[in-house]
């Protein structure tokens, strides 16, 4: 009986702990804070590798937002067609990084994209001058992130 009671108390404690919000250092609490952290961390990586800081791209943000929402709705990661971004945003060069499941904007950059050859190449591309990052949480509780880069025509 005592073993069963101890087990029940331990199980209840685990359930309660799982309901607590993640510490701020480990997880971003809003889509905006997640995206801002990813933006800052991307620029930190660029400066660390002797690249210019990227500025916000308002037109790019619209495309990043649509992509993050689509991925979160479908609960899957996929790329969008970049041709409409070239035309609508008057860009001569565009690129995109997408991801899901990273707990923070910092981790998606440092633990995800920077550890992938193709994503790292996008982050460190010397010709880019603009960037937008948008994150959305899916019903599955995972963050879905779209990062769109560009260089004006």
PDB file of C-alpha atoms in Angstrom:
ATOM      1  CA  UNK A   1       0.000   0.000   0.000  1.00  0.00           C
ATOM      2  CA  UNK A   2       2.722   2.468   0.892  1.00  0.00           C
ATOM      3  CA  UNK A   3       4.538   1.843  -2.397  1.00  0.00           C
ATOM      4  CA  UNK A   4       1.333   2.533  -4.332  1.00  0.00           C
ATOM      5  CA  UNK A   5       0.781   5.776  -2.378  1.00  0.00           C
ATOM      6  CA  UNK A   6       4.346   6.919  -2.972  1.00  0.00           C
ATOM      7  CA  UNK A   7       3.952   6.114  -6.653  1.00  0.00           C
ATOM      8  CA  UNK A   8       0.695   8.118  -6.830  1.00  0.00           C
ATOM      9  CA  UNK A   9       2.318  11.132  -5.136  1.00  0.00           C
ATOM     10  CA  UNK A  10       5.324  10.978  -7.476  1.00  0.00           C
ATOM     11  CA  UNK A  11       3.040  10.708 -10.508  1.00  0.00           C
ATOM     12  CA  UNK A  12       0.952  13.665  -9.330  1.00  0.00           C
ATOM     13  CA  UNK A  13       4.111  15.737  -8.836  1.00  0.00           C
ATOM     14  CA  UNK A  14       5.293  14.890 -12.358  1.00  0.00           C
ATOM     15  CA  UNK A  15       1.936  15.865 -13.825  1.00  0.00           C
ATOM     16  CA  UNK A  16       1.979  19.191 -11.974  1.00  0.00           C
ATOM     17  CA  UNK A  17       5.534  19.926 -13.095  1.00  0.00           C
ATOM     18  CA  UNK A  18       4.625  19.205 -16.700  1.00  0.00           C
ATOM     19  CA  UNK A  19       1.848  21.794 -16.500  1.00  0.00           C
ATOM     20  CA  UNK A  20       4.181  24.587 -15.397  1.00  0.00           C
ATOM     21  CA  UNK A  21       5.384  26.967 -18.104  1.00  0.00           C
ATOM     22  CA  UNK A  22       8.903  26.439 -19.413  1.00  0.00           C
ATOM     23  CA  UNK A  23      11.580  28.702 -17.906  1.00  0.00           C
ATOM     24  CA  UNK A  24      12.118  31.888 -19.931  1.00  0.00           C
ATOM     25  CA  UNK A  25      15.711  30.903 -20.672  1.00  0.00           C
ATOM     26  CA  UNK A  26      14.548  27.698 -22.324  1.00  0.00           C
ATOM     27  CA  UNK A  27      11.451  28.758 -24.216  1.00  0.00           C
ATOM     28  CA  UNK A  28      10.008  31.915 -25.709  1.00  0.00           C
ATOM     29  CA  UNK A  29       6.480  32.581 -24.525  1.00  0.00           C
ATOM     30  CA  UNK A  30       5.036  34.476 -27.492  1.00  0.00           C
ATOM     31  CA  UNK A  31       5.411  34.298 -31.247  1.00  0.00           C
ATOM     32  CA  UNK A  32       6.815  37.823 -31.212  1.00  0.00           C
ATOM     33  CA  UNK A  33       9.487  37.094 -28.603  1.00  0.00           C
ATOM     34  CA  UNK A  34      10.433  33.881 -30.437  1.00  0.00           C
ATOM     35  CA  UNK A  35      10.830  35.728 -33.748  1.00  0.00           C
ATOM     36  CA  UNK A  36      12.765  38.636 -32.195  1.00  0.00           C
ATOM     37  CA  UNK A  37      15.176  36.207 -30.530  1.00  0.00           C
ATOM     38  CA  UNK A  38      15.732  34.383 -33.837  1.00  0.00           C
ATOM     39  CA  UNK A  39      16.299  37.707 -35.626  1.00  0.00           C
ATOM     40  CA  UNK A  40      18.847  38.870 -33.019  1.00  0.00           C
ATOM     41  CA  UNK A  41      20.606  35.506 -32.942  1.00  0.00           C
ATOM     42  CA  UNK A  42      20.853  35.422 -36.737  1.00  0.00           C
ATOM     43  CA  UNK A  43      22.480  38.846 -36.755  1.00  0.00           C
ATOM     44  CA  UNK A  44      24.785  37.766 -33.920  1.00  0.00           C
ATOM     45  CA  UNK A  45      25.931  34.814 -36.045  1.00  0.00           C
ATOM     46  CA  UNK A  46      26.404  37.073 -39.080  1.00  0.00           C
ATOM     47  CA  UNK A  47      28.549  39.574 -37.158  1.00  0.00           C
ATOM     48  CA  UNK A  48      30.523  36.730 -35.576  1.00  0.00           C
ATOM     49  CA  UNK A  49      31.328  35.535 -39.133  1.00  0.00           C
ATOM     50  CA  UNK A  50      32.175  39.021 -40.485  1.00  0.00           C
ATOM     51  CA  UNK A  51      28.869  39.617 -42.273  1.00  0.00           C
ATOM     52  CA  UNK A  52      26.720  42.755 -42.201  1.00  0.00           C
ATOM     53  CA  UNK A  53      23.679  42.856 -39.955  1.00  0.00           C
ATOM     54  CA  UNK A  54      20.410  42.319 -41.746  1.00  0.00           C
ATOM     55  CA  UNK A  55      17.580  44.827 -41.489  1.00  0.00           C
ATOM     56  CA  UNK A  56      13.889  44.069 -41.249  1.00  0.00           C
ATOM     57  CA  UNK A  57      12.097  43.461 -44.506  1.00  0.00           C
ATOM     58  CA  UNK A  58       8.426  44.412 -44.224  1.00  0.00           C
ATOM     59  CA  UNK A  59       7.433  42.814 -47.510  1.00  0.00           C
ATOM     60  CA  UNK A  60       9.428  39.682 -46.636  1.00  0.00           C
ATOM     61  CA  UNK A  61       7.613  39.547 -43.295  1.00  0.00           C
ATOM     62  CA  UNK A  62       4.274  39.030 -45.014  1.00  0.00           C
ATOM     63  CA  UNK A  63       5.615  35.976 -46.826  1.00  0.00           C
ATOM     64  CA  UNK A  64       7.287  34.629 -43.683  1.00  0.00           C
ATOM     65  CA  UNK A  65       4.024  35.059 -41.768  1.00  0.00           C
ATOM     66  CA  UNK A  66       1.957  33.219 -44.390  1.00  0.00           C
ATOM     67  CA  UNK A  67       4.472  30.363 -44.442  1.00  0.00           C
ATOM     68  CA  UNK A  68       4.674  30.007 -40.653  1.00  0.00           C
ATOM     69  CA  UNK A  69       0.871  29.982 -40.409  1.00  0.00           C
ATOM     70  CA  UNK A  70       0.562  27.371 -43.184  1.00  0.00           C
ATOM     71  CA  UNK A  71       3.132  25.108 -41.539  1.00  0.00           C
ATOM     72  CA  UNK A  72       1.569  25.455 -38.074  1.00  0.00           C
ATOM     73  CA  UNK A  73      -1.890  24.738 -39.493  1.00  0.00           C
ATOM     74  CA  UNK A  74      -0.683  21.597 -41.292  1.00  0.00           C
ATOM     75  CA  UNK A  75       1.769  20.711 -38.512  1.00  0.00           C
ATOM     76  CA  UNK A  76       4.514  20.016 -41.029  1.00  0.00           C
ATOM     77  CA  UNK A  77       7.619  21.762 -42.358  1.00  0.00           C
ATOM     78  CA  UNK A  78       7.897  22.667 -46.031  1.00  0.00           C
ATOM     79  CA  UNK A  79       9.255  25.471 -48.214  1.00  0.00           C
ATOM     80  CA  UNK A  80       7.237  27.996 -50.163  1.00  0.00           C
ATOM     81  CA  UNK A  81       7.709  29.059 -53.768  1.00  0.00           C
ATOM     82  CA  UNK A  82      10.187  31.956 -53.684  1.00  0.00           C
ATOM     83  CA  UNK A  83       9.340  33.383 -57.125  1.00  0.00           C
ATOM     84  CA  UNK A  84       6.378  35.468 -55.847  1.00  0.00           C
ATOM     85  CA  UNK A  85       8.681  37.014 -53.220  1.00  0.00           C
ATOM     86  CA  UNK A  86      11.159  38.102 -55.896  1.00  0.00           C
ATOM     87  CA  UNK A  87       8.404  39.857 -57.834  1.00  0.00           C
ATOM     88  CA  UNK A  88       6.173  41.301 -55.118  1.00  0.00           C
ATOM     89  CA  UNK A  89       9.025  42.483 -52.871  1.00  0.00           C
ATOM     90  CA  UNK A  90      11.198  43.702 -55.780  1.00  0.00           C
ATOM     91  CA  UNK A  91      14.095  41.475 -54.782  1.00  0.00           C
ATOM     92  CA  UNK A  92      16.877  40.139 -56.951  1.00  0.00           C
ATOM     93  CA  UNK A  93      17.857  37.433 -54.463  1.00  0.00           C
ATOM     94  CA  UNK A  94      15.770  35.576 -51.859  1.00  0.00           C
ATOM     95  CA  UNK A  95      16.166  32.560 -49.606  1.00  0.00           C
ATOM     96  CA  UNK A  96      14.287  30.811 -46.851  1.00  0.00           C
ATOM     97  CA  UNK A  97      14.943  28.723 -43.766  1.00  0.00           C
ATOM     98  CA  UNK A  98      12.106  26.796 -42.123  1.00  0.00           C
ATOM     99  CA  UNK A  99      12.010  24.691 -38.983  1.00  0.00           C
ATOM    100  CA  UNK A 100       9.754  23.216 -36.319  1.00  0.00           C
ATOM    101  CA  UNK A 101      10.081  21.950 -32.790  1.00  0.00           C
ATOM    102  CA  UNK A 102      12.779  24.223 -31.378  1.00  0.00           C
ATOM    103  CA  UNK A 103      11.805  25.726 -27.995  1.00  0.00           C
ATOM    104  CA  UNK A 104      13.226  29.220 -28.607  1.00  0.00           C
ATOM    105  CA  UNK A 105      14.296  31.631 -31.297  1.00  0.00           C
ATOM    106  CA  UNK A 106      17.865  31.325 -30.138  1.00  0.00           C
ATOM    107  CA  UNK A 107      17.811  27.535 -30.322  1.00  0.00           C
ATOM    108  CA  UNK A 108      16.287  27.402 -33.807  1.00  0.00           C
ATOM    109  CA  UNK A 109      19.256  29.422 -35.073  1.00  0.00           C
ATOM    110  CA  UNK A 110      22.100  27.968 -32.982  1.00  0.00           C
ATOM    111  CA  UNK A 111      20.959  24.360 -32.561  1.00  0.00           C
ATOM    112  CA  UNK A 112      19.078  24.005 -35.818  1.00  0.00           C
ATOM    113  CA  UNK A 113      19.948  26.182 -38.772  1.00  0.00           C
ATOM    114  CA  UNK A 114      23.622  26.817 -37.944  1.00  0.00           C
ATOM    115  CA  UNK A 115      24.192  23.055 -37.701  1.00  0.00           C
ATOM    116  CA  UNK A 116      22.751  22.455 -41.178  1.00  0.00           C
ATOM    117  CA  UNK A 117      25.007  23.222 -44.149  1.00  0.00           C
ATOM    118  CA  UNK A 118      22.238  24.684 -46.366  1.00  0.00           C
ATOM    119  CA  UNK A 119      20.540  26.699 -43.611  1.00  0.00           C
ATOM    120  CA  UNK A 120      23.871  28.010 -42.346  1.00  0.00           C
ATOM    121  CA  UNK A 121      24.723  29.092 -45.904  1.00  0.00           C
ATOM    122  CA  UNK A 122      21.501  31.135 -46.016  1.00  0.00           C
ATOM    123  CA  UNK A 123      22.254  32.804 -42.690  1.00  0.00           C
ATOM    124  CA  UNK A 124      25.813  33.651 -43.746  1.00  0.00           C
ATOM    125  CA  UNK A 125      25.059  34.620 -47.376  1.00  0.00           C
ATOM    126  CA  UNK A 126      26.998  37.856 -47.917  1.00  0.00           C
ATOM    127  CA  UNK A 127      24.597  39.317 -50.482  1.00  0.00           C
ATOM    128  CA  UNK A 128      21.491  39.387 -48.257  1.00  0.00           C
ATOM    129  CA  UNK A 129      20.517  42.712 -46.695  1.00  0.00           C
ATOM    130  CA  UNK A 130      16.973  42.081 -45.429  1.00  0.00           C
ATOM    131  CA  UNK A 131      15.338  39.438 -43.276  1.00  0.00           C
ATOM    132  CA  UNK A 132      12.032  38.538 -41.683  1.00  0.00           C
ATOM    133  CA  UNK A 133      11.346  35.837 -39.111  1.00  0.00           C
ATOM    134  CA  UNK A 134       7.891  34.704 -38.027  1.00  0.00           C
ATOM    135  CA  UNK A 135       6.977  31.911 -35.619  1.00  0.00           C
ATOM    136  CA  UNK A 136       3.608  30.292 -34.989  1.00  0.00           C
ATOM    137  CA  UNK A 137       2.678  27.575 -32.532  1.00  0.00           C
ATOM    138  CA  UNK A 138       0.725  24.655 -33.942  1.00  0.00           C
ATOM    139  CA  UNK A 139      -2.070  22.845 -32.150  1.00  0.00           C
ATOM    140  CA  UNK A 140       0.542  20.152 -31.475  1.00  0.00           C
ATOM    141  CA  UNK A 141       2.387  22.659 -29.217  1.00  0.00           C
ATOM    142  CA  UNK A 142       5.414  22.920 -31.510  1.00  0.00           C
ATOM    143  CA  UNK A 143       6.828  26.175 -32.895  1.00  0.00           C
ATOM    144  CA  UNK A 144       6.873  26.494 -36.701  1.00  0.00           C
ATOM    145  CA  UNK A 145       9.293  29.100 -38.020  1.00  0.00           C
ATOM    146  CA  UNK A 146       9.876  30.766 -41.375  1.00  0.00           C
ATOM    147  CA  UNK A 147      12.914  32.955 -41.987  1.00  0.00           C
ATOM    148  CA  UNK A 148      12.978  34.799 -45.324  1.00  0.00           C
ATOM    149  CA  UNK A 149      16.035  36.632 -46.653  1.00  0.00           C
ATOM    150  CA  UNK A 150      16.358  39.083 -49.506  1.00  0.00           C
ATOM    151  CA  UNK A 151      18.399  41.583 -51.453  1.00  0.00           C
ATOM    152  CA  UNK A 152      16.602  44.381 -53.268  1.00  0.00           C
ATOM    153  CA  UNK A 153      16.790  44.611 -57.043  1.00  0.00           C
TER     154      UNK A 153
END
